[in-house]
Amino acid sequence: MGIIVEKFGGSCLKDDEALKNAAQIIRQTVEEGYDVVAVVSAQGDMTDRLITKARRLHKEPAKRELDVIMSAGEQLCASYLTVALAAAGIDCVSLLGWQAGVRTNRLFGSARVTDINPARIRRELSKKHVVVVAGFQGIADSMDMTTLGRGGSDTTAVALAAALEADICRIYSVIDGIYTADPMEFPQAVKLKEVSYSVMQELAYLGVKVLNPRAVELAHKYAVPIEVRSAFSDAPGTVIREEADMEKMLISGVTKKSDVARIRLNGIENRAGQAFSIFGLLARENIDVDMILQADSEDGNKADIVFTVDEAQADEAVNLLQKHYAGANTIVCDKNVAKVSVVGLGMQSHHGVIKAVFEALSEENINILMISSSELRLSLVVDAADAERAIGAIHRLVIGKTEA
Ligand code: ASP
Ligand code: MG
């Protein structure tokens, strides 16, 4: 039998009962004859609490120290789960990131996995031990601890599954799959049986929080099948793989990102090099820019540029532009917006979908502030207050009604 990687999110390890529940899930997989590598997040909101404490002591703690602090959450959780497994009669051992062979670059707080050396894991598996690995952490060549960015234990799980050529990587949380809209907010949302990597990548980038987008990217690269499922129900989850049977559904889902801001530069001179001076400036400071629109004035001498950034980086972006870019009349930032995206395969070749989305918003009398589209998505920026209604209308009038 093969290897299965089972990753547990913080919400399904949050207390003793949850730890025991995870141990039972693992025990069942062992009894089915698989070798199991479990990957854990920190318990509940532990990571947030660790960061808050560090920030109480220093407004901007050194990133290296923050990584040591944050990785402690997974360290504790891995050994708690191992103790719970032992109590359930399972032979097991916990390993920290470095012991599990997770090597990374030295970008503290958002390190990338550069290499996995699974020798120790394989040794433990050959002794018929379940191996519980602390997710979210690795070690740089300098022997410093690193973390992989928030939500990074999904990435640990997929990277280990790839290195061990596991049969599947199961991601357990409190949500039992990927839905056509957030099931917590939209009870009419429908669970998808399967989703392709590329569609899942868009969904994750555009607001579906069940899976980390970098983990999906890695799974795609190494063709690791993922199943997203609940630790608290036996319902089959959603499988993410290459040739997903999309049940003829053209649209897979509609997502919302509320943590975005819209920045507008008015009255810039309409000449070559402007975009480079604006976006080069932001790129040098690692500010990620998303939708970008430019329109020129009637006489063609001036232009306005509008773009979106993560809300957390909006003030920094505006400050940078005000300090180092003198070419605009005014710079305006609006944080009261949300990005609603309709995600699916072949959107651009199905004009009916785009029309239907606009029709849905028109019926609800919702004004669209920005639009961008690609083969995989149609994204709309709207007032934050309109976002829920927009999703409701799109779900009602578009999803499930359009077939490829
Ligand atoms: N515990 C880390 C976080 O809260 C990593 C994870 O949960 O995947 O971001
Ligand atoms: Mg997570």
Coordinates of C-alpha atoms and ligand atoms in Angstrom, one line a residue:
M1 CA 0.0 0.0 0.0
G2 CA 1.1 3.5 -0.5
I3 CA 1.7 6.7 1.5
I4 CA -1.1 9.2 2.4
V5 CA -0.3 12.7 3.7
E6 CA -3.0 14.0 6.0
K7 CA -2.9 17.6 6.9
F8 CA -4.9 19.1 9.8
G9 CA -5.8 22.8 10.0
G10 CA -5.7 24.6 13.3
S11 CA -9.5 24.5 13.6
C12 CA -9.5 20.7 13.7
L13 CA -6.8 20.5 16.3
K14 CA -8.0 23.3 18.6
D15 CA -8.6 21.4 21.8
D16 CA -8.2 17.9 23.3
E17 CA -11.3 16.6 21.7
A18 CA -10.2 17.8 18.3
L19 CA -6.8 16.3 18.8
K20 CA -8.3 12.9 19.7
N21 CA -10.6 13.2 16.7
A22 CA -7.6 13.8 14.4
A23 CA -5.9 10.8 16.0
Q24 CA -8.9 8.6 15.1
I25 CA -8.9 9.7 11.5
I26 CA -5.2 8.8 11.2
R27 CA -5.8 5.5 13.0
Q28 CA -8.4 4.6 10.4
T29 CA -6.1 5.4 7.5
V30 CA -3.4 3.2 9.2
E31 CA -5.9 0.4 9.6
E32 CA -6.7 0.6 5.9
G33 CA -3.0 -0.3 5.4
Y34 CA -1.4 3.0 4.4
D35 CA 1.7 4.6 5.7
V36 CA 0.6 8.0 7.1
V37 CA 2.5 11.3 7.3
A38 CA 0.4 13.8 9.2
V39 CA 1.1 17.5 8.9
V40 CA -0.2 19.9 11.5
S41 CA -1.0 23.6 11.8
A42 CA -0.8 25.3 15.2
Q43 CA -3.9 24.8 17.4
G44 CA -6.8 27.2 16.8
D45 CA -5.7 30.8 16.7
M46 CA -2.4 30.1 18.4
T47 CA -0.3 31.7 15.6
D48 CA -2.2 35.0 15.9
R49 CA -1.7 35.0 19.6
L50 CA 2.0 34.4 19.3
I51 CA 2.3 37.3 16.9
T52 CA 0.2 39.6 19.1
K53 CA 2.5 38.9 22.1
A54 CA 5.6 39.6 20.1
R55 CA 4.1 42.9 18.8
R56 CA 3.3 43.9 22.4
L57 CA 7.0 43.7 23.1
H58 CA 8.1 45.4 20.0
K59 CA 6.2 47.3 17.3
E60 CA 8.2 45.6 14.5
P61 CA 9.8 42.4 15.8
A62 CA 12.8 41.2 13.7
K63 CA 11.4 38.8 11.1
R64 CA 13.9 36.1 12.1
E65 CA 12.7 36.1 15.7
L66 CA 9.1 36.1 14.6
D67 CA 9.7 32.9 12.6
V68 CA 11.2 31.3 15.7
I69 CA 8.1 32.4 17.7
M70 CA 5.5 31.5 15.1
S71 CA 7.0 28.0 14.4
A72 CA 6.6 27.2 18.1
G73 CA 2.8 26.8 17.5
E74 CA 3.3 23.9 15.1
Q75 CA 6.0 22.4 17.3
L76 CA 3.7 22.0 20.2
C77 CA 0.8 20.8 18.1
A78 CA 2.9 18.1 16.4
S79 CA 3.9 16.6 19.7
Y80 CA 0.4 16.9 21.2
L81 CA -1.0 15.0 18.3
T82 CA 1.7 12.4 18.6
V83 CA 0.9 11.9 22.3
A84 CA -2.8 11.6 21.4
L85 CA -1.9 9.0 18.7
A86 CA 0.1 7.0 21.2
A87 CA -2.9 7.0 23.5
A88 CA -4.9 5.6 20.6
G89 CA -2.4 2.7 20.3
I90 CA -0.5 4.0 17.2
D91 CA 3.3 3.9 17.0
C92 CA 4.4 7.4 16.1
V93 CA 7.0 10.1 16.2
S94 CA 6.9 13.9 15.7
L95 CA 9.4 15.8 13.5
L96 CA 10.0 19.5 13.2
G97 CA 10.4 21.0 9.8
W98 CA 14.2 20.7 9.8
Q99 CA 14.1 17.1 11.0
A100 CA 11.6 16.2 8.2
G101 CA 14.1 17.6 5.7
V102 CA 12.2 20.8 4.7
R103 CA 14.9 23.2 3.3
T104 CA 13.9 26.7 2.4
N105 CA 15.4 30.0 1.2
R106 CA 16.0 32.6 3.8
L107 CA 13.0 34.9 3.2
F108 CA 11.8 35.0 6.8
G109 CA 8.0 35.1 7.1
S110 CA 7.4 33.9 3.5
A111 CA 10.2 31.4 2.8
R112 CA 10.0 29.1 -0.2
V113 CA 10.7 25.4 -0.1
T114 CA 13.9 24.8 -2.1
D115 CA 14.3 21.1 -1.4
I116 CA 12.9 18.2 0.6
N117 CA 15.1 15.4 1.9
P118 CA 12.7 12.8 3.1
A119 CA 15.3 10.3 4.3
R120 CA 14.3 10.5 8.0
I121 CA 10.6 10.3 7.3
R122 CA 11.2 7.2 5.1
R123 CA 13.3 5.6 7.9
E124 CA 10.4 6.2 10.4
L125 CA 7.8 4.9 8.0
S126 CA 9.9 1.8 7.4
K127 CA 9.6 1.1 11.2
K128 CA 5.8 1.4 10.7
H129 CA 5.7 4.7 12.6
V130 CA 3.1 7.3 11.8
V131 CA 5.2 10.5 11.3
V132 CA 3.6 13.8 12.5
V133 CA 5.4 16.8 10.9
A134 CA 5.2 20.4 12.2
G135 CA 3.9 22.3 9.1
F136 CA 4.6 25.9 8.1
Q137 CA 8.3 25.7 9.0
G138 CA 11.6 24.8 7.4
I139 CA 15.3 25.6 7.7
A140 CA 17.5 27.7 5.6
D141 CA 21.1 26.9 4.6
S142 CA 22.3 29.2 7.4
M143 CA 20.5 26.8 9.8
D144 CA 18.0 29.5 10.7
M145 CA 14.3 28.6 11.2
T146 CA 12.0 29.9 8.6
T147 CA 8.2 30.0 8.1
L148 CA 6.4 29.7 4.8
G149 CA 3.8 32.5 5.0
R150 CA 0.4 32.4 6.7
G151 CA -1.5 29.3 5.9
G152 CA 1.8 27.7 4.9
S153 CA 1.2 24.2 6.4
D154 CA -0.8 23.3 3.3
T155 CA 2.4 23.9 1.4
T156 CA 4.4 21.7 3.8
A157 CA 1.8 18.9 3.2
V158 CA 1.9 19.1 -0.6
A159 CA 5.7 19.4 -0.7
L160 CA 6.0 16.3 1.4
A161 CA 3.4 14.4 -0.6
A162 CA 5.4 15.3 -3.8
A163 CA 8.7 14.2 -2.3
L164 CA 7.3 11.0 -0.9
E165 CA 5.2 10.3 -4.1
A166 CA 2.2 9.9 -1.9
D167 CA -1.1 8.6 -3.3
I168 CA -3.0 11.7 -2.2
C169 CA -2.7 14.7 0.1
R170 CA -5.8 15.1 2.3
I171 CA -6.4 18.5 3.7
Y172 CA -8.7 18.5 6.7
S173 CA -10.5 21.5 8.0
V174 CA -14.0 22.3 9.3
I175 CA -15.3 22.8 5.7
D176 CA -16.0 19.7 3.8
G177 CA -15.0 20.8 0.3
I178 CA -14.8 23.5 -2.3
Y179 CA -18.2 25.2 -2.9
T180 CA -19.6 27.4 -5.7
A181 CA -19.6 30.2 -3.1
D182 CA -18.6 30.5 0.6
P183 CA -21.0 27.9 2.2
M184 CA -20.8 29.8 5.5
E185 CA -22.4 32.9 3.9
F186 CA -24.4 31.3 1.1
P187 CA -26.4 28.2 2.1
Q188 CA -27.4 27.8 -1.6
A189 CA -23.8 27.1 -2.5
V190 CA -23.1 23.6 -4.0
K191 CA -20.1 21.4 -3.3
L192 CA -17.9 20.6 -6.2
K193 CA -16.8 16.9 -6.6
E194 CA -13.7 17.8 -8.5
V195 CA -11.8 20.9 -9.6
S196 CA -8.8 21.2 -11.9
Y197 CA -5.5 22.7 -10.5
S198 CA -5.7 25.8 -12.6
V199 CA -9.3 26.6 -11.5
M200 CA -8.4 25.9 -7.9
Q201 CA -5.4 28.1 -8.1
E202 CA -7.6 31.0 -9.2
L203 CA -10.2 30.2 -6.6
A204 CA -7.5 30.2 -3.9
Y205 CA -6.0 33.5 -5.1
L206 CA -9.3 35.1 -5.3
G207 CA -10.6 34.4 -1.9
V208 CA -11.4 30.7 -1.2
K209 CA -9.5 30.3 2.1
V210 CA -9.8 26.5 2.5
L211 CA -6.5 26.0 0.5
N212 CA -3.4 28.1 0.3
P213 CA -2.7 29.2 -3.3
R214 CA 1.0 28.4 -3.1
A215 CA 0.1 24.8 -2.1
V216 CA -2.1 24.5 -5.1
E217 CA 0.6 25.8 -7.3
L218 CA 3.0 23.2 -6.0
A219 CA 0.5 20.4 -6.3
H220 CA -0.1 21.4 -9.9
K221 CA 3.7 21.4 -10.6
Y222 CA 4.2 17.9 -9.2
A223 CA 0.7 16.5 -10.0
V224 CA -0.1 15.7 -6.4
P225 CA -3.9 15.0 -6.1
I226 CA -5.5 16.8 -3.1
E227 CA -8.7 16.1 -1.3
V228 CA -10.2 18.9 0.7
R229 CA -12.5 17.4 3.4
S230 CA -13.9 17.9 6.9
A231 CA -12.4 16.3 10.0
F232 CA -15.9 16.2 11.5
S233 CA -17.9 14.4 8.9
D234 CA -17.5 11.4 6.6
A235 CA -18.9 13.2 3.6
P236 CA -16.6 12.9 0.6
G237 CA -14.7 16.1 -0.1
T238 CA -13.6 17.9 -3.2
V239 CA -10.7 16.4 -5.2
I240 CA -8.3 18.7 -7.0
R241 CA -6.4 17.1 -9.9
E242 CA -5.5 17.7 -13.5
E243 CA -8.3 16.1 -15.5
A244 CA -11.1 17.0 -13.2
D245 CA -14.5 16.1 -14.3
M246 CA -16.1 19.5 -14.0
E247 CA -19.6 18.0 -14.5
K248 CA -19.9 20.2 -17.5
M249 CA -19.9 23.2 -15.3
L250 CA -18.4 26.2 -17.0
I251 CA -18.3 28.2 -13.8
S252 CA -16.8 26.7 -10.7
G253 CA -17.6 29.4 -8.3
V254 CA -17.9 33.0 -7.2
T255 CA -15.5 34.4 -4.7
K256 CA -15.0 37.5 -2.7
K257 CA -11.9 39.3 -1.4
S258 CA -12.7 42.2 0.9
D259 CA -9.1 43.0 1.9
V260 CA -8.4 45.0 -1.3
A261 CA -8.0 48.7 -1.9
R262 CA -8.4 50.8 -5.1
I263 CA -5.8 53.4 -5.8
R264 CA -6.3 56.0 -8.4
L265 CA -3.8 58.4 -10.0
N266 CA -5.5 61.3 -11.7
G267 CA -4.2 63.5 -14.4
I268 CA -0.8 61.9 -15.2
E269 CA 1.0 63.0 -18.3
N270 CA 0.2 60.6 -21.1
R271 CA 3.7 59.5 -22.3
A272 CA 6.0 56.5 -22.5
G273 CA 7.6 55.3 -19.2
Q274 CA 4.8 56.4 -16.8
A275 CA 3.6 52.8 -16.0
F276 CA 7.2 51.8 -15.4
S277 CA 7.9 54.6 -13.0
I278 CA 4.7 53.9 -11.0
F279 CA 4.7 50.1 -10.9
G280 CA 8.5 49.8 -10.8
L281 CA 8.4 51.9 -7.6
L282 CA 5.8 49.6 -6.0
A283 CA 7.5 46.4 -7.2
R284 CA 10.8 47.4 -5.6
E285 CA 9.0 47.5 -2.3
N286 CA 7.3 44.1 -2.9
I287 CA 3.9 45.6 -3.2
D288 CA 1.7 43.3 -5.3
V289 CA -0.5 45.1 -7.8
D290 CA -3.6 43.4 -9.2
M291 CA -6.1 44.8 -11.7
I292 CA -4.7 47.8 -13.6
L293 CA -6.7 50.1 -15.8
Q294 CA -5.7 53.2 -17.7
A295 CA -7.8 55.6 -19.6
D296 CA -6.7 58.7 -21.4
S297 CA -8.4 62.1 -21.5
E298 CA -10.3 63.3 -24.6
D299 CA -7.4 65.3 -25.9
G300 CA -5.0 62.5 -25.2
N301 CA -2.6 64.6 -23.2
K302 CA -3.5 63.2 -19.8
A303 CA -4.4 59.8 -18.4
D304 CA -5.8 58.3 -15.2
I305 CA -4.4 55.0 -13.8
V306 CA -6.4 52.9 -11.4
F307 CA -5.3 49.7 -9.8
T308 CA -5.9 47.4 -6.8
V309 CA -3.6 46.3 -4.0
D310 CA -4.0 44.3 -0.8
E311 CA -5.6 46.6 1.8
A312 CA -2.7 45.9 4.2
Q313 CA -0.3 47.4 1.6
A314 CA -2.4 50.3 0.5
D315 CA -1.1 53.0 2.9
E316 CA 2.5 52.1 2.1
A317 CA 1.7 52.2 -1.6
V318 CA 0.1 55.7 -1.4
N319 CA 3.0 57.0 0.8
L320 CA 5.6 55.7 -1.7
L321 CA 3.8 57.3 -4.6
Q322 CA 3.3 60.6 -2.8
K323 CA 7.0 60.7 -1.9
H324 CA 8.6 59.5 -5.1
Y325 CA 6.2 60.1 -7.9
A326 CA 5.4 63.6 -8.8
G327 CA 3.5 63.0 -12.0
A328 CA -0.1 62.9 -10.8
N329 CA -2.5 65.7 -9.9
T330 CA -4.1 63.7 -7.2
I331 CA -3.8 60.2 -5.6
V332 CA -6.9 58.7 -4.1
C333 CA -7.2 55.5 -2.1
D334 CA -10.5 53.7 -1.5
K335 CA -10.5 50.9 1.0
N336 CA -14.2 50.4 1.0
V337 CA -14.3 48.1 -2.0
A338 CA -14.4 44.4 -2.6
K339 CA -13.3 42.2 -5.5
V340 CA -16.0 39.7 -6.6
S341 CA -14.7 37.1 -9.1
V342 CA -16.4 34.5 -11.2
V343 CA -14.1 31.6 -11.9
G344 CA -14.3 28.9 -14.5
L345 CA -12.7 27.4 -17.5
G346 CA -12.9 29.1 -20.9
M347 CA -14.8 32.2 -19.7
Q348 CA -13.6 34.4 -22.5
S349 CA -14.8 32.1 -25.2
H350 CA -18.3 32.0 -23.7
H351 CA -19.6 35.5 -24.1
G352 CA -22.9 34.4 -22.6
V353 CA -21.3 34.1 -19.2
I354 CA -20.0 37.6 -19.1
K355 CA -23.3 39.0 -20.3
A356 CA -25.2 37.0 -17.7
V357 CA -22.9 38.3 -14.9
F358 CA -23.4 41.9 -16.0
E359 CA -27.2 41.3 -16.2
A360 CA -27.3 39.9 -12.7
L361 CA -25.6 43.0 -11.3
S362 CA -27.7 45.3 -13.3
E363 CA -30.9 43.6 -11.9
E364 CA -29.6 44.3 -8.4
N365 CA -28.7 47.9 -9.4
I366 CA -25.1 47.4 -8.4
N367 CA -22.5 49.7 -9.9
I368 CA -19.3 48.1 -11.1
L369 CA -16.1 50.2 -10.4
M370 CA -13.5 48.1 -12.2
I371 CA -13.6 45.0 -14.5
S372 CA -10.9 42.6 -15.7
S373 CA -11.1 39.2 -17.3
S374 CA -9.0 36.3 -18.4
E375 CA -9.6 32.8 -19.7
L376 CA -10.2 31.7 -16.1
R377 CA -11.9 34.6 -14.4
L378 CA -14.0 37.7 -14.5
S379 CA -13.2 40.0 -11.6
L380 CA -15.3 43.0 -10.6
V381 CA -14.5 45.6 -8.1
V382 CA -17.6 46.9 -6.3
D383 CA -18.5 48.9 -3.2
A384 CA -17.8 46.6 -0.2
A385 CA -21.5 47.1 0.8
D386 CA -22.7 45.6 -2.5
A387 CA -20.5 42.5 -2.5
E388 CA -22.8 40.0 -0.8
R389 CA -25.7 41.0 -3.0
A390 CA -23.6 40.8 -6.1
I391 CA -22.5 37.2 -5.2
G392 CA -26.1 36.2 -4.4
A393 CA -27.3 37.5 -7.7
I394 CA -24.5 35.9 -9.7
H395 CA -25.1 32.6 -7.9
R396 CA -28.8 32.8 -8.5
L397 CA -28.7 33.9 -12.1
V398 CA -25.5 32.5 -13.6
I399 CA -24.0 29.5 -11.7
G400 CA -25.4 26.1 -12.6
K401 CA -27.3 27.6 -15.5
T402 CA -24.3 27.8 -17.8
E403 CA -23.0 24.6 -19.3
A404 CA -19.8 24.3 -21.3
Ligands
ASP1 N1 -0.3 28.3 11.8 C1 0.1 29.0 10.6 C2 -0.9 30.1 10.3 O1 -1.8 30.4 11.1 C3 0.2 28.1 9.4 C4 -1.1 27.4 9.0 O2 -2.1 27.4 9.7 O3 -1.1 26.8 7.9 O4 -0.8 30.8 9.4
MG2 MG -5.2 26.9 6.6

